[in-house]
Amino acid sequence: MTLTNLPAGPRSYDLVVVGAGPGGFDAATEAAALGIKVALVEKDLLGGTCLNVGCIPTKLYLGATSPVEDLAAQVKAKIATGNIEIDFEALCTKKDRFTGATRKAMAQKLKALNIDFYHAAAKIIEQGKVEVSHHNETAVLEYKNLVLATGSHPTVFPGLEPDNETVLDNTGFLALTEMTKSLLVIGAGFIGLEMAQIAHRTGTEITVVDALDRIAMYEDPEVSKTLHSVFKRNKWNIKLGVKVKSVTAENGKAVLRTEDGEEIIADKALIAVGRRPNSKDLGLENCGASTVGPGFVKINENLEAAPNVYAIGDLNGNVLLAHAASHQAGYVVRRITGKDKGPYTHAPVPSILYGSPETMRVGLMVKDLEGKGEIKVSSFPLVANPIAQSYASTQGFVKVVWLDDKVAGITAVGHHVSGFTTAAAMIVQEAWTEEDLHKVIFPHPSLDEALLGALKADKQLPK
Amino acid sequence: MTLTNLPAGPRSYDLVVVGAGPGGFDAATEAAALGIKVALVEKDLLGGTCLNVGCIPTKLYLGATSPVEDLAAQVKAKIATGNIEIDFEALCTKKDRFTGATRKAMAQKLKALNIDFYHAAAKIIEQGKVEVSHHNETAVLEYKNLVLATGSHPTVFPGLEPDNETVLDNTGFLALTEMTKSLLVIGAGFIGLEMAQIAHRTGTEITVVDALDRIAMYEDPEVSKTLHSVFKRNKWNIKLGVKVKSVTAENGKAVLRTEDGEEIIADKALIAVGRRPNSKDLGLENCGASTVGPGFVKINENLEAAPNVYAIGDLNGNVLLAHAASHQAGYVVRRITGKDKGPYTHAPVPSILYGSPETMRVGLMVKDLEGKGEIKVSSFPLVANPIAQSYASTQGFVKVVWLDDKVAGITAVGHHVSGFTTAAAMIVQEAWTEEDLHKVIFPHPSLDEALLGALKADKQLPK
């Protein structure tokens, strides 16, 4: 919908939301469902990074290619023989069709809720007013409340600029209609490791480099170790502690040069070295808001960047995950409709790495708790779980972190461990003690029993 | 360990447990871990039906063969091509190896906890005394507390007696080292449907007959309908409302004859028409205990069949699921060690059908709640979930049953829906209202969001 298509009349709203990713879309629709007048402004696609070039396409690719790994595990266990070929172009088309259908459903929901949608960029011009612009057209929207949910973009370091032909970012990778023969992944975080697994499953030769001394550095060190061991067995070339000087396209190849003068060459490279907030050009200074660090919008305990101006999701840098943005959106809507006086309560934010194996983490890990009380850990190996045995994928474990005999955090690595993430989030949220263990009946047999096993296991001091 | 191998001396115990399935084993080990003197009596194998000829082998088979269905879904979606052959003999060997290793680990645990193990049958001879016998040897054990956890066996109707060559029960099916070309399954409950799926995945032609008018009759009718639709698409021959007169082996074939004179012939038949408690020969009358219905031991609100004599698990007919037995075991141990005065609190018992699709159910369904208050249902279709999309398995849904605006039950059918069973059990246990929805952050994207979607969906009167 362009600006000229909008009905004439006052552009005055109870709530203006900028950004239609998971946080912004949820804020707009939940508020409108409560009967307040809402405008949603998005300069790009409905659904934001997550739907279009982030978590959703990645999981579509990982789910669709998972039989490759599942079969490989059974072949290795000598239970099955066979082969699987992925039609990568068909998968890409399916992804485009699904994200397109989802955007269409989102647009219908906006319409059904009488939300005015502006396909435009937004800039605060003074407290209470946002200018929206698309090509040469502009309009001014008046707001009582403003939610900024503009998300983030891939970090670009000098010398590592993607051309999205040979040197790719997430957008370039997900636009490929043919998988490359060899892929060099720079950055062993979530995005790099998930995309590397997709490529691996289509037969691509994988090299992963990272400046740090372990992969998945946000995870518990033992989780990183298990991941590393599985990926090495997959014949990935993993190079740690690498100081990357440049990654450039040369004669159709991606060439990485290190500070030490080493060269690594692959058909394509994927740059996945973190994300930066989209806070430039928002006119933050015009309402008294400010930023910290690489541009994260500074907020108070009510998620306010200025009075009645909220910054949620990746933009505030709190947790860069879609479901954290949605949870913050829910709070802001409750707050502006008078149902929650605040402050914002941080529920435990679960985090999942999909693939083979998967990782899940929720709550606090040992390193987060040092000095806060008596820390213990208890764990359970997946090899003792019959469902893990059935998948012939028994490497991995569940680990529970206890603070003063209450569950403070849970993490796991292994096949399908994402399955018990919500249960784990609830257990952390409720800070279970041993006494709570018999409140709930875990199904038998199930992978969830590995979580129960870890909760019941002897507690030990962390190593 | 035979009786003669036991040390001489008084055979007097704080607790004697009869039956070493999930309920009995947990009762014995949890009690011994608290320092009380325990004897465990089992006439057959450690682990009981569940480990040896029930849920564990079945899930090992289903997990190992799951790539066949997962690939088929992607092939149908035109994302993949390929083929998978299952080496059924290797799978059977793996199963035997895993169950053997588990029994060994169980025996080691008994030893470590100083539990006296009697490989023997048990019979109460008077209140306070159990006679154990193995071949011609006997001994008398004195107990302060007795836990009866002898489980159940397959129901045998006249004319449908298995020979375990051509006409099989669960034990016969799981002993097959080669899968049959055609299988006739009598009984469309959990056991029949899971085993039929295993056979289907190895290329077996499947016929399922049931006396009732729908399959999976314990499930919500809409869940049954979805299962039926998927199995029909798998080209199963499903015959409902069939009155079976006999199933016999004739010239190496299984022949089913109906009351109406119809014949159905297959290479093998599987009889899965329910289970009966193992309560005969326990000497129940000698301690004042009695049975109801087909032999279920009658218990009071403390799970007692007589003073200090507890009957748990399948034997009391409460819920015939291993995890219900384990939960009851935990209660009995807390009770006899003075930690819980009772009565036994029934936590919601989750129930899962594994396969493709899976079903999960926990708490109460619409039919259980009639007349108890205002019943509403809310639901979410899997087709709208990106993880279901990624598996190319989008048929199915999650349904929440509300009683007076509190969650009373949750059920689902679809690929991998077992994954959120524990979370659902916790939500039912806590009887969530709409207000609880923002307490917990569900991971995004995840299949669990289909559960969240159902919790958030408009509530409607049940059809």
XYZ file of C-alpha atoms in Angstrom, chain A residues 21-463:
443
model
C 9.001 -7.881 12.016
C 7.833 -10.197 14.808
C 7.977 -7.486 17.499
C 6.342 -4.694 15.507
C 3.685 -6.868 13.900
C 2.684 -8.361 17.249
C 2.590 -4.934 18.908
C 0.363 -3.540 16.131
C -2.041 -6.480 15.945
C -2.355 -7.085 19.675
C -3.039 -3.391 20.262
C -5.562 -3.163 17.430
C -7.336 -6.284 18.717
C -7.956 -4.317 21.920
C -9.700 -1.628 19.901
C -7.144 1.133 19.769
C -6.243 2.973 16.570
C -2.963 1.738 15.124
C -0.646 2.564 12.226
C 2.117 0.186 11.157
C 5.029 1.535 9.119
C 7.449 -0.756 7.266
C 9.812 0.259 4.496
C 10.597 -3.245 3.338
C 8.682 -6.530 3.634
C 6.096 -7.578 6.195
C 7.680 -10.080 8.564
C 11.070 -8.413 8.658
C 14.382 -10.268 8.774
C 12.942 -13.249 10.633
C 10.338 -14.203 8.056
C 12.120 -13.131 4.908
C 15.849 -13.612 5.318
C 16.312 -15.073 8.783
C 14.958 -17.718 11.086
C 11.981 -18.908 9.034
C 13.733 -19.665 5.724
C 16.661 -21.189 7.612
C 14.381 -23.562 9.523
C 12.480 -24.422 6.350
C 15.791 -25.445 4.787
C 16.955 -27.324 7.876
C 13.671 -29.208 8.314
C 13.464 -30.133 4.651
C 17.048 -31.403 4.553
C 16.913 -33.193 7.923
C 16.213 -36.643 6.393
C 19.734 -36.476 4.930
C 21.307 -36.437 8.394
C 18.729 -38.765 9.913
C 19.428 -41.341 7.210
C 23.195 -40.866 7.573
C 22.897 -41.687 11.280
C 20.979 -44.911 10.572
C 23.382 -45.847 7.776
C 26.283 -45.386 10.149
C 24.461 -47.577 12.686
C 24.043 -50.175 9.878
C 20.254 -50.099 10.251
C 19.531 -48.556 6.855
C 20.955 -48.031 3.398
C 19.888 -45.485 0.801
C 20.453 -42.049 -0.576
C 18.717 -38.689 -0.694
C 19.125 -35.857 -3.193
C 17.804 -32.412 -2.318
C 16.391 -30.319 -5.152
C 17.740 -27.032 -3.874
C 15.973 -24.900 -6.439
C 12.640 -26.471 -5.477
C 13.408 -25.843 -1.826
C 14.172 -22.196 -2.557
C 10.878 -21.886 -4.454
C 8.984 -23.517 -1.603
C 10.579 -21.051 0.810
C 9.557 -18.101 -1.384
C 6.040 -19.459 -1.664
C 5.716 -19.964 2.103
C 7.125 -16.573 3.050
C 4.923 -14.952 0.401
C 1.818 -16.718 1.702
C 2.706 -15.699 5.232
C 3.128 -12.044 4.219
C -0.259 -12.218 2.512
C -1.866 -13.656 5.650
C -0.215 -10.914 7.691
C -1.570 -8.219 5.333
C -5.051 -9.709 5.660
C -4.786 -9.617 9.413
C -3.794 -5.940 9.335
C -6.801 -5.219 7.170
C -9.166 -7.231 9.358
C -7.963 -5.278 12.386
C -8.313 -1.893 10.620
C -4.640 -1.134 11.006
C -3.385 1.581 8.618
C -0.329 0.174 6.885
C 2.301 2.540 5.505
C 4.848 1.033 3.149
C 7.358 3.704 3.979
C 10.395 4.742 5.968
C 9.752 6.525 9.264
C 11.521 9.352 11.052
C 10.571 11.027 14.299
C 10.352 14.776 13.593
C 9.344 15.871 17.057
C 7.887 14.172 20.140
C 4.407 13.060 19.012
C 5.062 13.176 15.278
C 6.569 10.754 12.778
C 7.195 11.542 9.145
C 6.679 8.626 6.796
C 8.144 8.720 3.318
C 8.075 6.519 0.259
C 9.862 7.702 -2.901
C 8.851 11.368 -3.146
C 5.750 11.218 -1.032
C 5.586 12.017 2.643
C 2.974 12.239 5.338
C 3.050 13.074 9.039
C 1.523 10.717 11.580
C 0.654 11.861 15.060
C 1.081 9.310 17.822
C 0.135 9.015 21.455
C 2.460 6.045 21.707
C 5.276 4.990 19.448
C 6.852 1.567 19.217
C 10.182 1.361 17.435
C 10.839 -2.176 16.262
C 13.150 -1.712 13.301
C 15.359 -4.705 14.008
C 18.924 -5.193 12.910
C 21.128 -5.842 9.899
C 24.279 -7.901 9.370
C 27.454 -6.336 10.667
C 29.791 -5.302 7.870
C 33.475 -4.962 8.647
C 35.793 -3.127 6.239
C 37.325 -5.668 3.879
C 34.484 -8.119 4.435
C 31.749 -6.402 2.441
C 29.393 -8.916 0.811
C 28.712 -8.578 -2.899
C 25.967 -11.229 -2.570
C 27.316 -13.010 -5.629
C 30.406 -14.682 -4.201
C 30.679 -13.124 -0.766
C 27.261 -13.524 0.829
C 25.398 -12.341 3.885
C 22.262 -14.120 5.173
C 20.161 -12.498 2.445
C 22.526 -13.608 -0.281
C 22.782 -17.134 1.078
C 18.998 -17.530 1.223
C 18.652 -16.216 -2.316
C 20.842 -18.989 -3.768
C 18.924 -21.269 -6.109
C 21.843 -23.631 -6.492
C 24.079 -24.708 -3.666
C 27.762 -24.070 -3.959
C 30.432 -26.813 -4.053
C 32.457 -25.276 -1.267
C 31.439 -22.719 1.315
C 33.614 -20.695 3.615
C 31.695 -19.483 6.659
C 33.120 -16.563 8.588
C 31.619 -16.528 12.069
C 30.695 -19.669 14.053
C 27.592 -18.258 15.742
C 23.971 -19.338 15.226
C 23.577 -17.990 11.709
C 26.879 -19.317 10.415
C 26.428 -22.772 11.921
C 22.833 -23.205 10.756
C 23.627 -22.120 7.220
C 26.767 -24.276 7.140
C 24.621 -27.279 8.071
C 22.169 -26.567 5.256
C 25.046 -26.447 2.779
C 26.661 -29.570 4.268
C 23.451 -31.532 3.769
C 23.429 -30.724 0.079
C 26.976 -32.038 -0.257
C 28.912 -28.784 0.075
C 32.452 -28.834 1.443
C 32.460 -26.661 4.574
C 35.126 -24.468 6.120
C 34.245 -22.457 9.231
C 36.520 -19.771 10.608
C 36.116 -17.740 13.745
C 38.287 -15.271 15.615
C 37.458 -16.903 18.946
C 38.812 -20.143 20.353
C 35.553 -22.086 20.165
C 32.431 -22.303 18.041
C 28.987 -21.262 19.330
C 30.662 -19.067 21.898
C 27.351 -18.002 23.444
C 26.781 -21.594 24.562
C 28.045 -23.530 27.540
C 31.642 -24.604 26.753
C 30.715 -28.300 26.873
C 27.929 -27.668 24.353
C 30.450 -25.971 22.043
C 32.746 -28.973 22.456
C 30.039 -31.466 21.446
C 29.043 -29.364 18.438
C 32.667 -29.117 17.386
C 33.129 -32.860 17.658
C 30.032 -33.609 15.542
C 30.944 -31.065 12.860
C 34.513 -32.374 12.700
C 33.106 -35.860 12.182
C 31.097 -34.351 9.326
C 34.513 -33.514 7.856
C 34.143 -29.768 8.281
C 37.330 -27.790 8.291
C 37.029 -25.660 11.453
C 39.668 -23.000 12.006
C 39.585 -21.061 15.267
C 41.498 -18.049 16.500
C 41.713 -16.750 12.938
C 42.206 -13.020 12.466
C 40.460 -12.275 9.200
C 41.875 -9.370 7.230
C 39.656 -9.535 4.180
C 37.197 -11.636 2.243
C 36.889 -10.708 -1.386
C 35.577 -12.065 -4.666
C 38.426 -12.798 -7.052
C 37.864 -14.475 -10.409
C 34.568 -15.885 -9.231
C 36.047 -17.364 -6.044
C 35.841 -16.158 -2.473
C 39.271 -15.459 -1.049
C 39.865 -14.993 2.668
C 43.141 -13.487 3.790
C 44.219 -13.588 7.413
C 46.319 -11.066 9.269
C 49.027 -13.740 9.200
C 49.059 -13.839 5.417
C 47.245 -17.164 5.055
C 44.721 -17.588 2.239
C 41.580 -19.712 2.253
C 39.714 -20.083 -1.030
C 36.190 -21.406 -1.626
C 33.500 -21.086 -4.258
C 31.492 -18.827 -1.995
C 31.845 -17.222 1.408
C 29.187 -16.425 3.986
C 29.822 -13.521 6.337
C 28.001 -14.090 9.624
C 29.855 -11.960 12.127
C 26.982 -10.520 14.115
C 24.204 -7.987 13.773
C 23.859 -4.262 14.266
C 20.673 -2.351 15.204
C 18.739 -0.344 12.606
C 18.704 2.870 14.592
C 20.176 5.341 12.106
C 17.801 7.779 10.398
C 15.012 7.174 12.936
C 15.283 10.761 14.214
C 15.805 9.479 17.763
C 17.349 12.803 18.771
C 14.070 14.561 17.911
C 12.210 12.891 20.776
C 15.055 12.839 23.257
C 16.023 9.213 22.725
C 19.635 8.088 22.478
C 21.744 5.055 21.651
C 24.499 3.017 23.275
C 27.253 0.808 21.893
C 26.873 0.086 18.199
C 23.574 1.984 18.063
C 21.250 0.065 20.385
C 18.436 2.328 21.578
C 18.763 3.094 25.275
C 15.633 2.147 27.243
C 14.366 2.376 30.791
C 12.813 -0.447 32.820
C 9.550 0.062 30.899
C 11.324 -0.368 27.540
C 10.871 3.376 26.938
C 13.483 5.284 24.959
C 11.591 8.520 25.696
C 8.159 9.138 27.271
C 5.628 6.911 25.382
C 8.328 5.938 22.867
C 9.229 2.278 23.191
C 12.130 0.452 21.589
C 11.721 -3.321 21.416
C 13.499 -6.327 19.946
C 16.908 -6.284 18.284
C 16.810 -2.491 18.351
C 17.321 -2.275 22.128
C 20.007 -4.963 22.095
C 18.511 -6.786 25.048
C 18.277 -10.189 23.325
C 18.482 -10.459 19.534
C 15.787 -13.103 19.119
C 12.338 -12.798 17.548
C 10.432 -14.292 20.488
C 12.058 -11.823 22.879
C 10.774 -9.014 20.621
C 7.269 -10.519 20.641
C 7.302 -10.822 24.416
C 8.370 -7.186 24.756
C 5.624 -6.212 22.288
C 3.040 -7.944 24.475
C 4.254 -6.003 27.481
C 4.155 -2.649 25.697
C 0.596 -3.281 24.513
C -0.489 -4.223 28.029
C 1.237 -1.137 29.328
C -0.276 1.374 26.916
C -3.726 -0.151 27.416
C -3.377 0.181 31.173
C -3.148 -3.540 31.966
C 0.428 -3.604 33.208
C 2.076 -0.736 35.057
C 5.527 -2.257 34.614
C 8.389 -2.559 34.983
C 8.913 -5.057 32.167
C 9.505 -8.519 33.611
C 12.193 -10.431 31.780
C 10.952 -13.992 31.384
C 13.682 -16.504 30.526
C 14.386 -16.221 26.798
C 15.027 -19.632 25.243
C 17.561 -19.934 22.486
C 17.793 -22.776 19.965
C 20.347 -23.729 17.351
C 18.600 -25.975 14.847
C 20.301 -28.720 12.888
C 22.000 -32.019 13.692
C 22.667 -31.765 16.522
C 20.474 -29.074 17.969
C 21.237 -26.980 21.019
C 18.823 -25.383 23.451
C 19.509 -23.000 26.300
C 17.293 -21.063 28.663
C 18.063 -19.103 31.811
C 21.491 -18.574 33.278
C 24.632 -20.624 32.809
C 27.497 -21.129 35.255
C 29.452 -18.122 33.955
C 26.410 -15.863 34.477
C 26.029 -16.881 38.114
C 29.499 -16.581 39.535
C 29.398 -14.919 42.949
C 25.615 -15.025 43.207
C 25.282 -18.070 45.464
C 25.971 -21.791 45.552
C 26.216 -23.030 41.979
C 25.812 -26.705 41.133
C 25.263 -28.615 37.911
C 23.591 -31.909 37.162
C 23.512 -33.629 33.817
C 22.264 -36.598 31.839
C 23.845 -38.166 28.742
C 21.584 -38.771 25.737
C 23.143 -42.186 25.189
C 20.967 -43.464 28.052
C 17.749 -42.213 26.448
C 15.812 -44.667 24.242
C 14.511 -41.990 21.876
C 18.049 -40.717 21.250
C 19.004 -44.363 20.696
C 16.167 -44.742 18.210
C 17.578 -41.863 16.138
C 21.045 -43.445 16.354
C 22.138 -39.976 17.500
C 23.285 -40.403 21.051
C 26.020 -37.798 21.320
C 24.993 -34.975 23.612
C 23.571 -34.274 27.033
C 21.219 -32.154 29.091
C 22.707 -29.952 31.790
C 20.855 -28.204 34.594
C 22.434 -25.277 36.425
C 21.257 -24.811 40.008
C 21.634 -21.686 42.125
C 21.041 -22.293 45.831
C 19.200 -25.540 44.985
C 16.838 -23.887 42.513
C 16.961 -24.385 38.761
C 18.551 -21.279 37.232
C 19.272 -22.513 33.727
C 19.026 -25.499 31.401
C 21.018 -26.285 28.288
C 21.246 -29.296 26.006
C 22.918 -30.467 22.828
C 21.826 -33.419 20.707
C 19.343 -34.607 18.149
C 15.917 -32.946 18.556
C 16.680 -31.412 21.968
C 14.784 -28.302 20.857
C 11.648 -30.334 21.604
C 11.730 -29.755 25.344
C 12.657 -26.071 25.202
C 9.289 -24.722 26.316
C 9.132 -27.182 29.215
C 12.656 -26.119 30.188
C 11.660 -22.438 29.946
C 8.761 -23.091 32.310
C 10.982 -24.983 34.756
C 13.514 -22.131 34.796
C 10.728 -19.558 35.056
C 9.310 -21.409 38.076
C 12.800 -21.944 39.573
C 12.069 -25.575 40.372
C 13.531 -27.252 43.422
C 13.854 -31.021 43.861
C 10.434 -30.947 45.492
C 8.824 -29.868 42.234
C 10.055 -32.915 40.362
C 7.054 -35.074 41.209
C 4.496 -32.386 40.357
C 4.578 -33.156 36.669
C 4.500 -36.503 34.867
C 6.946 -36.643 31.991
C 5.874 -38.950 29.155
C 7.674 -42.278 28.779
C 9.500 -42.967 26.623
C 10.427 -39.506 25.431
C 13.476 -37.370 24.848
C 12.067 -35.150 27.612
C 13.078 -37.850 30.067
C 16.680 -36.841 29.430
C 15.685 -33.459 30.879
C 14.051 -35.214 33.820
C 17.164 -37.365 34.188
C 19.337 -34.249 34.387
C 16.988 -32.684 36.951
C 17.190 -35.850 39.080
C 20.929 -36.493 38.662
C 23.445 -35.891 41.435
C 24.339 -32.230 41.727
C 28.017 -31.433 41.499
C 30.181 -28.376 41.726
C 30.890 -26.988 38.256
C 34.305 -27.893 36.872
